[in-house]
PDB file of C-alpha atoms and ligand atoms in Angstrom:
ATOM      1  CA  UNK A   1       3.357  17.985  26.694  1.00 57.00           C
ATOM      2  CA  UNK A   2       3.200  15.314  29.105  1.00 66.00           C
ATOM      3  CA  UNK A   3       1.425  12.848  26.419  1.00 66.00           C
ATOM      4  CA  UNK A   4       3.912  13.320  24.301  1.00 72.00           C
ATOM      5  CA  UNK A   5       6.678  12.826  26.759  1.00 67.00           C
ATOM      6  CA  UNK A   6       5.341   9.446  27.557  1.00 63.00           C
ATOM      7  CA  UNK A   7       4.887   8.817  23.646  1.00 65.00           C
ATOM      8  CA  UNK A   8       8.755   9.158  23.249  1.00 67.00           C
ATOM      9  CA  UNK A   9       9.325   7.064  26.398  1.00 61.00           C
ATOM     10  CA  UNK A  10       7.303   4.428  25.077  1.00 61.00           C
ATOM     11  CA  UNK A  11       8.902   4.601  21.749  1.00 61.00           C
ATOM     12  CA  UNK A  12      12.527   4.732  23.344  1.00 60.00           C
ATOM     13  CA  UNK A  13      11.201   1.340  25.552  1.00 58.00           C
ATOM     14  CA  UNK A  14      10.196  -0.573  22.752  1.00 56.00           C
ATOM     15  CA  UNK A  15      13.094   0.107  20.169  1.00 58.00           C
ATOM     16  CA  UNK A  16      15.053  -0.959  23.117  1.00 51.00           C
ATOM     17  CA  UNK A  17      13.318  -4.284  23.681  1.00 52.00           C
ATOM     18  CA  UNK A  18      13.455  -4.439  19.629  1.00 52.00           C
ATOM     19  CA  UNK A  19      17.446  -4.174  19.593  1.00 47.00           C
ATOM     20  CA  UNK A  20      17.448  -7.086  22.407  1.00 42.00           C
ATOM     21  CA  UNK A  21      15.622  -9.344  21.184  1.00 44.00           C
ATOM     22  CA  UNK A  22      16.146  -9.356  17.323  1.00 42.00           C
ATOM     23  CA  UNK A  23      14.554 -12.654  17.047  1.00 43.00           C
ATOM     24  CA  UNK A  24      10.920 -12.205  19.005  1.00 48.00           C
ATOM     25  CA  UNK A  25       8.019 -13.375  17.091  1.00 54.00           C
ATOM     26  CA  UNK A  26       7.960 -11.400  14.113  1.00 58.00           C
ATOM     27  CA  UNK A  27       4.348 -11.541  13.154  1.00 85.00           C
ATOM     28  CA  UNK A  28       2.889  -8.101  12.544  1.00 95.00           C
ATOM     29  CA  UNK A  29       3.500  -6.015   9.799  1.00 97.00           C
ATOM     30  CA  UNK A  30       5.986  -3.332  11.329  1.00 97.00           C
ATOM     31  CA  UNK A  31       8.253  -6.246  12.455  1.00 95.00           C
ATOM     32  CA  UNK A  32       8.198  -7.531   9.078  1.00 95.00           C
ATOM     33  CA  UNK A  33       9.003  -4.399   7.694  1.00 96.00           C
ATOM     34  CA  UNK A  34      11.871  -4.042   9.884  1.00 95.00           C
ATOM     35  CA  UNK A  35      13.200  -7.334   8.928  1.00 94.00           C
ATOM     36  CA  UNK A  36      13.548  -5.657   5.512  1.00 95.00           C
ATOM     37  CA  UNK A  37      15.335  -2.395   6.961  1.00 97.00           C
ATOM     38  CA  UNK A  38      12.620  -0.124   6.945  1.00 97.00           C
ATOM     39  CA  UNK A  39      12.831   2.070  10.324  1.00 97.00           C
ATOM     40  CA  UNK A  40      10.474   3.251  12.617  1.00 97.00           C
ATOM     41  CA  UNK A  41      10.736   6.938  11.525  1.00 97.00           C
ATOM     42  CA  UNK A  42       9.974   5.759   7.855  1.00 97.00           C
ATOM     43  CA  UNK A  43       6.541   4.915   8.976  1.00 98.00           C
ATOM     44  CA  UNK A  44       5.898   6.754  11.726  1.00 98.00           C
ATOM     45  CA  UNK A  45       8.064   9.957  10.588  1.00 96.00           C
ATOM     46  CA  UNK A  46      10.646  11.928  12.038  1.00 93.00           C
ATOM     47  CA  UNK A  47       8.040  13.617  14.489  1.00 92.00           C
ATOM     48  CA  UNK A  48       7.221  10.357  15.886  1.00 95.00           C
ATOM     49  CA  UNK A  49       3.299  10.455  14.662  1.00 96.00           C
ATOM     50  CA  UNK A  50       0.789   7.876  15.648  1.00 96.00           C
ATOM     51  CA  UNK A  51      -2.259   9.723  13.700  1.00 96.00           C
ATOM     52  CA  UNK A  52      -3.680   7.610  11.404  1.00 95.00           C
ATOM     53  CA  UNK A  53      -3.723  10.070   8.492  1.00 95.00           C
ATOM     54  CA  UNK A  54       0.072  10.494   9.055  1.00 96.00           C
ATOM     55  CA  UNK A  55       0.637   6.894   9.041  1.00 97.00           C
ATOM     56  CA  UNK A  56      -1.341   6.255   5.909  1.00 97.00           C
ATOM     57  CA  UNK A  57       0.852   9.140   3.885  1.00 96.00           C
ATOM     58  CA  UNK A  58       4.168   7.673   4.882  1.00 97.00           C
ATOM     59  CA  UNK A  59       2.492   4.180   3.532  1.00 98.00           C
ATOM     60  CA  UNK A  60       1.924   5.809   0.584  1.00 97.00           C
ATOM     61  CA  UNK A  61       5.436   7.103  -0.469  1.00 97.00           C
ATOM     62  CA  UNK A  62       6.754   3.731  -0.724  1.00 97.00           C
ATOM     63  CA  UNK A  63       3.438   1.603  -1.748  1.00 97.00           C
ATOM     64  CA  UNK A  64       1.579   4.478  -3.907  1.00 97.00           C
ATOM     65  CA  UNK A  65      -1.913   5.595  -4.339  1.00 96.00           C
ATOM     66  CA  UNK A  66      -5.147   3.210  -3.681  1.00 96.00           C
ATOM     67  CA  UNK A  67      -4.912   2.587  -7.556  1.00 96.00           C
ATOM     68  CA  UNK A  68      -1.767   1.231  -8.022  1.00 96.00           C
ATOM     69  CA  UNK A  69      -2.582  -1.079  -4.977  1.00 96.00           C
ATOM     70  CA  UNK A  70      -5.475  -2.202  -6.712  1.00 95.00           C
ATOM     71  CA  UNK A  71      -3.457  -2.735 -10.152  1.00 95.00           C
ATOM     72  CA  UNK A  72      -0.903  -4.890  -7.995  1.00 95.00           C
ATOM     73  CA  UNK A  73      -3.290  -7.028  -6.563  1.00 94.00           C
ATOM     74  CA  UNK A  74      -6.160  -7.325  -9.402  1.00 91.00           C
ATOM     75  CA  UNK A  75      -5.433 -10.876  -9.654  1.00 92.00           C
ATOM     76  CA  UNK A  76      -5.926 -11.845  -6.303  1.00 91.00           C
ATOM     77  CA  UNK A  77      -9.568 -10.791  -6.113  1.00 89.00           C
ATOM     78  CA  UNK A  78     -12.425 -11.870  -8.125  1.00 83.00           C
ATOM     79  CA  UNK A  79     -15.398  -9.893  -6.819  1.00 87.00           C
ATOM     80  CA  UNK A  80     -14.101  -6.865  -4.629  1.00 94.00           C
ATOM     81  CA  UNK A  81     -10.521  -5.741  -4.238  1.00 96.00           C
ATOM     82  CA  UNK A  82     -10.340  -4.286  -0.163  1.00 96.00           C
ATOM     83  CA  UNK A  83      -8.059  -1.237  -2.057  1.00 97.00           C
ATOM     84  CA  UNK A  84     -11.018  -0.352  -4.261  1.00 95.00           C
ATOM     85  CA  UNK A  85     -12.749   1.610  -1.368  1.00 95.00           C
ATOM     86  CA  UNK A  86     -15.250   4.366  -1.654  1.00 96.00           C
ATOM     87  CA  UNK A  87     -14.250   6.866   1.405  1.00 94.00           C
ATOM     88  CA  UNK A  88     -11.599   8.844  -0.453  1.00 88.00           C
ATOM     89  CA  UNK A  89      -8.625   9.560   1.785  1.00 84.00           C
ATOM     90  CA  UNK A  90      -9.322   6.728   4.144  1.00 96.00           C
ATOM     91  CA  UNK A  91      -5.923   5.937   5.594  1.00 97.00           C
ATOM     92  CA  UNK A  92      -4.275   2.753   5.316  1.00 98.00           C
ATOM     93  CA  UNK A  93      -3.717   1.990   8.500  1.00 98.00           C
ATOM     94  CA  UNK A  94      -7.808   1.523   9.273  1.00 97.00           C
ATOM     95  CA  UNK A  95      -7.145  -1.826   8.142  1.00 98.00           C
ATOM     96  CA  UNK A  96      -3.463  -2.744   8.336  1.00 97.00           C
ATOM     97  CA  UNK A  97      -2.502  -2.178  12.137  1.00 96.00           C
ATOM     98  CA  UNK A  98       1.410  -1.840  12.719  1.00 95.00           C
ATOM     99  CA  UNK A  99       1.624  -4.211  15.778  1.00 97.00           C
ATOM    100  CA  UNK A 100      -1.066  -5.960  15.971  1.00 95.00           C
ATOM    101  CA  UNK A 101      -3.465  -8.120  13.689  1.00 95.00           C
ATOM    102  CA  UNK A 102      -4.699  -6.283  10.835  1.00 96.00           C
ATOM    103  CA  UNK A 103      -8.684  -5.250  10.675  1.00 97.00           C
ATOM    104  CA  UNK A 104     -11.534  -5.915   8.217  1.00 97.00           C
ATOM    105  CA  UNK A 105     -13.093  -2.177   8.123  1.00 97.00           C
ATOM    106  CA  UNK A 106     -15.519  -3.433   4.886  1.00 97.00           C
ATOM    107  CA  UNK A 107     -16.836  -5.538   6.878  1.00 96.00           C
ATOM    108  CA  UNK A 108     -18.488  -3.307   9.398  1.00 95.00           C
ATOM    109  CA  UNK A 109     -20.842  -3.160   6.393  1.00 97.00           C
ATOM    110  CA  UNK A 110     -20.390  -5.379   4.040  1.00 96.00           C
ATOM    111  CA  UNK A 111     -20.721  -8.377   6.253  1.00 94.00           C
ATOM    112  CA  UNK A 112     -19.999 -10.625   2.784  1.00 93.00           C
ATOM    113  CA  UNK A 113     -16.746  -9.058   2.036  1.00 94.00           C
ATOM    114  CA  UNK A 114     -14.380 -11.453   3.947  1.00 92.00           C
ATOM    115  CA  UNK A 115     -10.680 -10.130   3.920  1.00 92.00           C
ATOM    116  CA  UNK A 116      -7.528 -11.176   5.678  1.00 93.00           C
ATOM    117  CA  UNK A 117      -5.715  -8.170   6.338  1.00 95.00           C
ATOM    118  CA  UNK A 118      -1.756  -8.616   6.793  1.00 94.00           C
TER     119      UNK A 118
HETATM  120  C1  LIG B   1      10.573   2.771   3.608  1.00 85.79           C
HETATM  121  C2  LIG B   1       9.371   2.088   2.644  1.00 85.79           C
HETATM  122  C3  LIG B   1       7.873   1.301   3.359  1.00 85.79           C
HETATM  123  C4  LIG B   1       7.303   2.186   3.630  1.00 85.79           C
HETATM  124  C5  LIG B   1       7.179   3.784   4.649  1.00 85.79           C
HETATM  125  C6  LIG B   1       6.222   0.881   4.315  1.00 85.79           C
HETATM  126  N1  LIG B   1       6.094   0.172   3.573  1.00 85.79           N
HETATM  127 FE1  LIG B   1       5.163  -1.505   3.447  1.00 85.79          FE
HETATM  128  N2  LIG B   1       6.938  -3.011   2.203  1.00 85.79           N
HETATM  129  C7  LIG B   1       8.017  -2.113   1.744  1.00 85.79           C
HETATM  130  C8  LIG B   1       8.678  -3.115   1.513  1.00 85.79           C
HETATM  131  C9  LIG B   1      10.239  -2.965   1.071  1.00 85.79           C
HETATM  132  C10 LIG B   1       7.977  -4.625   1.237  1.00 85.79           C
HETATM  133  C11 LIG B   1       8.591  -6.009   0.914  1.00 85.79           C
HETATM  134  C12 LIG B   1       8.124  -5.898  -0.612  1.00 85.79           C
HETATM  135  C13 LIG B   1       6.218  -5.898  -0.867  1.00 85.79           C
HETATM  136  O1  LIG B   1       5.852  -6.637  -0.547  1.00 85.79           O
HETATM  137  O2  LIG B   1       5.991  -4.693  -1.562  1.00 85.79           O
HETATM  138  C14 LIG B   1       6.641  -4.031   1.816  1.00 85.79           C
HETATM  139  C15 LIG B   1       5.422  -5.002   2.151  1.00 85.79           C
HETATM  140  C16 LIG B   1       4.447  -4.609   2.551  1.00 85.79           C
HETATM  141  C17 LIG B   1       3.075  -5.636   2.830  1.00 85.79           C
HETATM  142  C18 LIG B   1       3.355  -6.847   2.166  1.00 85.79           C
HETATM  143  C19 LIG B   1       4.337  -7.780   3.119  1.00 85.79           C
HETATM  144  C20 LIG B   1       3.631  -7.852   4.386  1.00 85.79           C
HETATM  145  O3  LIG B   1       4.944  -8.193   5.135  1.00 85.79           O
HETATM  146  O4  LIG B   1       2.525  -8.318   4.732  1.00 85.79           O
HETATM  147  C21 LIG B   1       2.106  -5.116   3.070  1.00 85.79           C
HETATM  148  C22 LIG B   1       0.621  -5.138   3.804  1.00 85.79           C
HETATM  149  C23 LIG B   1       2.512  -3.311   3.730  1.00 85.79           C
HETATM  150  N3  LIG B   1       3.701  -3.948   2.901  1.00 85.79           N
HETATM  151  C24 LIG B   1       2.026  -2.658   4.171  1.00 85.79           C
HETATM  152  C25 LIG B   1       2.600  -1.063   4.369  1.00 85.79           C
HETATM  153  C26 LIG B   1       1.634  -0.419   5.688  1.00 85.79           C
HETATM  154  C27 LIG B   1       0.150  -0.280   5.675  1.00 85.79           C
HETATM  155  C28 LIG B   1       2.626   0.755   5.652  1.00 85.79           C
HETATM  156  C29 LIG B   1       2.401   2.289   6.145  1.00 85.79           C
HETATM  157  C30 LIG B   1       1.802   2.050   7.784  1.00 85.79           C
HETATM  158  C31 LIG B   1       3.862   0.586   4.882  1.00 85.79           C
HETATM  159  N4  LIG B   1       3.480  -0.865   4.559  1.00 85.79           N
HETATM  160  C32 LIG B   1       4.785   1.295   5.139  1.00 85.79           C
HETATM  161  C33 LIG B   1       7.973  -0.628   2.016  1.00 85.79           C
HETATM  162  C34 LIG B   1       7.670  -0.198   2.681  1.00 85.79           C
HETATM  163  C1  LIG B   2     -10.271  -2.313   3.614  1.00 85.79           C
HETATM  164  C2  LIG B   2      -8.657  -2.852   4.328  1.00 85.79           C
HETATM  165  C3  LIG B   2      -7.772  -2.221   3.743  1.00 85.79           C
HETATM  166  C4  LIG B   2      -7.002  -1.397   3.248  1.00 85.79           C
HETATM  167  C5  LIG B   2      -7.862   0.618   3.782  1.00 85.79           C
HETATM  168  C6  LIG B   2      -5.726  -1.139   2.822  1.00 85.79           C
HETATM  169  N1  LIG B   2      -5.237  -2.379   2.819  1.00 85.79           N
HETATM  170 FE1  LIG B   2      -3.676  -2.992   1.847  1.00 85.79          FE
HETATM  171  N2  LIG B   2      -4.512  -5.077   1.790  1.00 85.79           N
HETATM  172  C7  LIG B   2      -5.744  -5.166   2.625  1.00 85.79           C
HETATM  173  C8  LIG B   2      -5.954  -6.629   2.507  1.00 85.79           C
HETATM  174  C9  LIG B   2      -7.224  -7.877   2.499  1.00 85.79           C
HETATM  175  C10 LIG B   2      -4.537  -7.430   1.513  1.00 85.79           C
HETATM  176  C11 LIG B   2      -4.298  -8.559   1.325  1.00 85.79           C
HETATM  177  C12 LIG B   2      -4.290  -8.790  -0.146  1.00 85.79           C
HETATM  178  C13 LIG B   2      -3.888 -10.189  -0.645  1.00 85.79           C
HETATM  179  O1  LIG B   2      -4.432 -10.944  -0.100  1.00 85.79           O
HETATM  180  O2  LIG B   2      -2.826 -10.251  -1.310  1.00 85.79           O
HETATM  181  C14 LIG B   2      -3.410  -6.070   1.182  1.00 85.79           C
HETATM  182  C15 LIG B   2      -2.542  -6.208   0.959  1.00 85.79           C
HETATM  183  C16 LIG B   2      -1.551  -5.001   0.865  1.00 85.79           C
HETATM  184  C17 LIG B   2      -0.147  -5.142   0.173  1.00 85.79           C
HETATM  185  C18 LIG B   2       0.734  -6.289   0.009  1.00 85.79           C
HETATM  186  C19 LIG B   2       0.171  -6.535  -1.387  1.00 85.79           C
HETATM  187  C20 LIG B   2       0.980  -8.068  -2.227  1.00 85.79           C
HETATM  188  O3  LIG B   2       1.514  -7.184  -3.347  1.00 85.79           O
HETATM  189  O4  LIG B   2       0.477  -9.222  -1.824  1.00 85.79           O
HETATM  190  C21 LIG B   2       0.330  -3.990   0.127  1.00 85.79           C
HETATM  191  C22 LIG B   2       1.734  -3.390   0.116  1.00 85.79           C
HETATM  192  C23 LIG B   2      -0.750  -2.926   1.201  1.00 85.79           C
HETATM  193  N3  LIG B   2      -2.083  -4.084   1.207  1.00 85.79           N
HETATM  194  C24 LIG B   2      -0.754  -1.774   0.877  1.00 85.79           C
HETATM  195  C25 LIG B   2      -1.561  -0.719   1.564  1.00 85.79           C
HETATM  196  C26 LIG B   2      -1.457   0.412   1.543  1.00 85.79           C
HETATM  197  C27 LIG B   2      -0.364   1.478   0.591  1.00 85.79           C
HETATM  198  C28 LIG B   2      -2.928   1.206   1.448  1.00 85.79           C
HETATM  199  C29 LIG B   2      -3.018   2.541   1.804  1.00 85.79           C
HETATM  200  C30 LIG B   2      -3.350   3.369   0.294  1.00 85.79           C
HETATM  201  C31 LIG B   2      -3.620  -0.319   1.816  1.00 85.79           C
HETATM  202  N4  LIG B   2      -3.028  -1.081   1.599  1.00 85.79           N
HETATM  203  C32 LIG B   2      -4.988   0.103   2.392  1.00 85.79           C
HETATM  204  C33 LIG B   2      -6.483  -4.400   2.780  1.00 85.79           C
HETATM  205  C34 LIG B   2      -6.705  -2.834   2.878  1.00 85.79           C
HETATM  206  C1  LIG B   3       4.977  -0.527   8.791  1.00 85.79           C
HETATM  207  C2  LIG B   3       5.171   0.560   9.248  1.00 85.79           C
HETATM  208  C3  LIG B   3       5.677   0.520  10.941  1.00 85.79           C
HETATM  209  C4  LIG B   3       6.530   0.286  11.280  1.00 85.79           C
HETATM  210  C5  LIG B   3       8.167   0.173  10.918  1.00 85.79           C
HETATM  211  C6  LIG B   3       6.387   1.162  12.615  1.00 85.79           C
HETATM  212  N1  LIG B   3       5.405   1.266  13.379  1.00 85.79           N
HETATM  213 FE1  LIG B   3       4.490   1.559  15.147  1.00 85.79          FE
HETATM  214  N2  LIG B   3       2.645   1.583  14.306  1.00 85.79           N
HETATM  215  C7  LIG B   3       2.300   1.405  12.632  1.00 85.79           C
HETATM  216  C8  LIG B   3       0.921   1.788  12.856  1.00 85.79           C
HETATM  217  C9  LIG B   3       0.198   1.260  11.519  1.00 85.79           C
HETATM  218  C10 LIG B   3       0.412   1.693  13.916  1.00 85.79           C
HETATM  219  C11 LIG B   3      -0.962   1.681  14.209  1.00 85.79           C
HETATM  220  C12 LIG B   3      -2.112   2.811  14.081  1.00 85.79           C
HETATM  221  C13 LIG B   3      -3.368   2.634  14.589  1.00 85.79           C
HETATM  222  O1  LIG B   3      -3.649   1.207  14.892  1.00 85.79           O
HETATM  223  O2  LIG B   3      -4.085   3.638  14.480  1.00 85.79           O
HETATM  224  C14 LIG B   3       1.704   1.987  14.745  1.00 85.79           C
HETATM  225  C15 LIG B   3       1.578   2.030  16.314  1.00 85.79           C
HETATM  226  C16 LIG B   3       2.472   2.600  17.077  1.00 85.79           C
HETATM  227  C17 LIG B   3       2.713   2.939  18.330  1.00 85.79           C
HETATM  228  C18 LIG B   3       1.105   3.472  19.179  1.00 85.79           C
HETATM  229  C19 LIG B   3       0.686   2.120  19.706  1.00 85.79           C
HETATM  230  C20 LIG B   3       0.142   1.023  19.020  1.00 85.79           C
HETATM  231  O3  LIG B   3       0.569  -0.280  19.287  1.00 85.79           O
HETATM  232  O4  LIG B   3      -0.873   1.440  18.563  1.00 85.79           O
HETATM  233  C21 LIG B   3       3.822   3.117  18.942  1.00 85.79           C
HETATM  234  C22 LIG B   3       4.225   3.724  20.577  1.00 85.79           C
HETATM  235  C23 LIG B   3       4.953   2.772  17.838  1.00 85.79           C
HETATM  236  N3  LIG B   3       3.761   2.012  16.559  1.00 85.79           N
HETATM  237  C24 LIG B   3       6.236   2.591  17.955  1.00 85.79           C
HETATM  238  C25 LIG B   3       6.925   1.951  17.110  1.00 85.79           C
HETATM  239  C26 LIG B   3       8.163   1.939  16.971  1.00 85.79           C
HETATM  240  C27 LIG B   3       9.099   2.223  18.024  1.00 85.79           C
HETATM  241  C28 LIG B   3       8.672   1.344  16.003  1.00 85.79           C
HETATM  242  C29 LIG B   3      10.101   0.797  15.496  1.00 85.79           C
HETATM  243  C30 LIG B   3      10.542  -0.267  16.299  1.00 85.79           C
HETATM  244  C31 LIG B   3       7.418   1.058  14.937  1.00 85.79           C
HETATM  245  N4  LIG B   3       6.189   2.044  16.022  1.00 85.79           N
HETATM  246  C32 LIG B   3       7.544   0.699  13.410  1.00 85.79           C
HETATM  247  C33 LIG B   3       3.360   1.365  11.949  1.00 85.79           C
HETATM  248  C34 LIG B   3       4.569   0.911  11.931  1.00 85.79           C
HETATM  249  C1  LIG B   4     -20.166   3.083   6.523  1.00 85.79           C
HETATM  250  C2  LIG B   4     -20.336   1.700   5.908  1.00 85.79           C
HETATM  251  C3  LIG B   4     -19.567   0.923   4.937  1.00 85.79           C
HETATM  252  C4  LIG B   4     -18.308   0.921   4.868  1.00 85.79           C
HETATM  253  C5  LIG B   4     -17.142   0.493   5.641  1.00 85.79           C
HETATM  254  C6  LIG B   4     -17.783   0.591   3.390  1.00 85.79           C
HETATM  255  N1  LIG B   4     -18.693   0.299   2.590  1.00 85.79           N
HETATM  256 FE1  LIG B   4     -19.178   0.051   0.745  1.00 85.79          FE
HETATM  257  N2  LIG B   4     -20.845   0.869   0.271  1.00 85.79           N
HETATM  258  C7  LIG B   4     -21.525   1.151   1.257  1.00 85.79           C
HETATM  259  C8  LIG B   4     -23.045   1.524   0.942  1.00 85.79           C
HETATM  260  C9  LIG B   4     -24.178   2.181   2.028  1.00 85.79           C
HETATM  261  C10 LIG B   4     -23.326   1.271  -0.222  1.00 85.79           C
HETATM  262  C11 LIG B   4     -24.106   1.342  -1.062  1.00 85.79           C
HETATM  263  C12 LIG B   4     -24.977   0.269  -0.835  1.00 85.79           C
HETATM  264  C13 LIG B   4     -25.512  -0.425  -2.449  1.00 85.79           C
HETATM  265  O1  LIG B   4     -25.452   0.115  -3.558  1.00 85.79           O
HETATM  266  O2  LIG B   4     -25.547  -1.753  -2.207  1.00 85.79           O
HETATM  267  C14 LIG B   4     -21.672   0.733  -1.007  1.00 85.79           C
HETATM  268  C15 LIG B   4     -21.405   0.291  -1.726  1.00 85.79           C
HETATM  269  C16 LIG B   4     -20.254  -0.659  -1.937  1.00 85.79           C
HETATM  270  C17 LIG B   4     -19.529  -1.357  -3.179  1.00 85.79           C
HETATM  271  C18 LIG B   4     -20.986  -0.980  -4.748  1.00 85.79           C
HETATM  272  C19 LIG B   4     -22.095  -2.137  -4.222  1.00 85.79           C
HETATM  273  C20 LIG B   4     -21.635  -3.359  -3.715  1.00 85.79           C
HETATM  274  O3  LIG B   4     -22.058  -3.850  -2.948  1.00 85.79           O
HETATM  275  O4  LIG B   4     -21.328  -4.312  -5.033  1.00 85.79           O
HETATM  276  C21 LIG B   4     -18.861  -2.054  -3.162  1.00 85.79           C
HETATM  277  C22 LIG B   4     -17.741  -2.551  -4.542  1.00 85.79           C
HETATM  278  C23 LIG B   4     -18.067  -1.524  -2.128  1.00 85.79           C
HETATM  279  N3  LIG B   4     -19.200  -0.483  -1.537  1.00 85.79           N
HETATM  280  C24 LIG B   4     -16.731  -1.751  -1.373  1.00 85.79           C
HETATM  281  C25 LIG B   4     -16.898  -1.710  -0.491  1.00 85.79           C
HETATM  282  C26 LIG B   4     -15.019  -1.848   0.191  1.00 85.79           C
HETATM  283  C27 LIG B   4     -14.073  -2.255  -0.387  1.00 85.79           C
HETATM  284  C28 LIG B   4     -15.226  -1.109   1.311  1.00 85.79           C
HETATM  285  C29 LIG B   4     -13.856  -1.223   2.266  1.00 85.79           C
HETATM  286  C30 LIG B   4     -12.778  -0.719   2.358  1.00 85.79           C
HETATM  287  C31 LIG B   4     -16.499  -0.646   1.693  1.00 85.79           C
HETATM  288  N4  LIG B   4     -16.828  -0.805   0.889  1.00 85.79           N
HETATM  289  C32 LIG B   4     -16.454  -0.182   2.850  1.00 85.79           C
HETATM  290  C33 LIG B   4     -21.575   1.475   2.961  1.00 85.79           C
HETATM  291  C34 LIG B   4     -20.131   1.143   3.380  1.00 85.79           C
END
């Protein structure tokens, strides 16, 4: 209960900061989405969830499935497409971080797969 209240307060605080500084360095995924009129709730859901699974499902509402991402980015990757993964229901946010630099999750096991995650 307490942590939920704290999270709500953080969300409100971050919203106010963003509102007060619209020109704040917009280098992260969430900032770039906001400049395209995607709200906090469209990624986090009405319940303001930060759970990987929920976030991933919300990404897919706009971007579609892994297969659709593979088809879309096919031309960019000659060897391995990062969206062509073998973990089944892997959440999108394992790689795509909202408010910080993206992470190349595949690299944990495949040291030779080099991806720059937006
Ligand atoms: C309400 C719809 C919506 C939701 C939800 C959404 N996106 Fe997007 N996203 C867009 C639009 C619109 C663009 C810009 C057009 C494009 O590149 O498809 C975009 C672009 C992107 C891009 C490429 C451009 C960039 O700035 O890096 C990535 C990567 C991306 N989204 C990932 C995600 C991830 C991961 C999530 C979930 C955490 C997510 N999106 C949730 C609508 C959405
Ligand atoms: C293994 C890490 C990884 C995962 C997991 C992942 N992505 Fe990506 N994604 C990438 C990388 C790397 C790129 C950059 C591709 C490029 O260079 O164009 C990318 C690019 C994108 C783009 C921009 C594509 C474009 O048009 O250039 C979108 C949109 C996107 N991802 C959405 C998703 C969604 C939705 C999911 C979950 C279904 C997801 N990603 C899961 C690594 C990942
Ligand atoms: C593009 C989708 C997207 C948008 C838009 C977005 N977020 Fe996020 N947010 C994420 C992702 C992805 C994470 C990290 C999840 C992870 O690392 O497991 C996250 C994490 C968070 C966290 C947890 C702390 C952290 O940094 O990991 C807070 C708090 C948060 N977001 C608040 C907000 C607020 C407030 C807004 C609107 C001003 C917002 N987010 C807009 C995708 C988004
Ligand atoms: C937890 C460790 C682990 C992670 C993380 C992982 N893989 Fe794998 N992957 C494996 C193992 C084990 C094999 C089977 C070994 C083999 O056949 O060489 C494999 C095989 C593969 C193969 C076929 C064999 C090859 O090397 O060409 C591809 C393609 C692949 N993985 C792509 C990915 C992608 C893309 C990601 C990130 C989304 C990823 N993997 C993340 C462990 C992992």
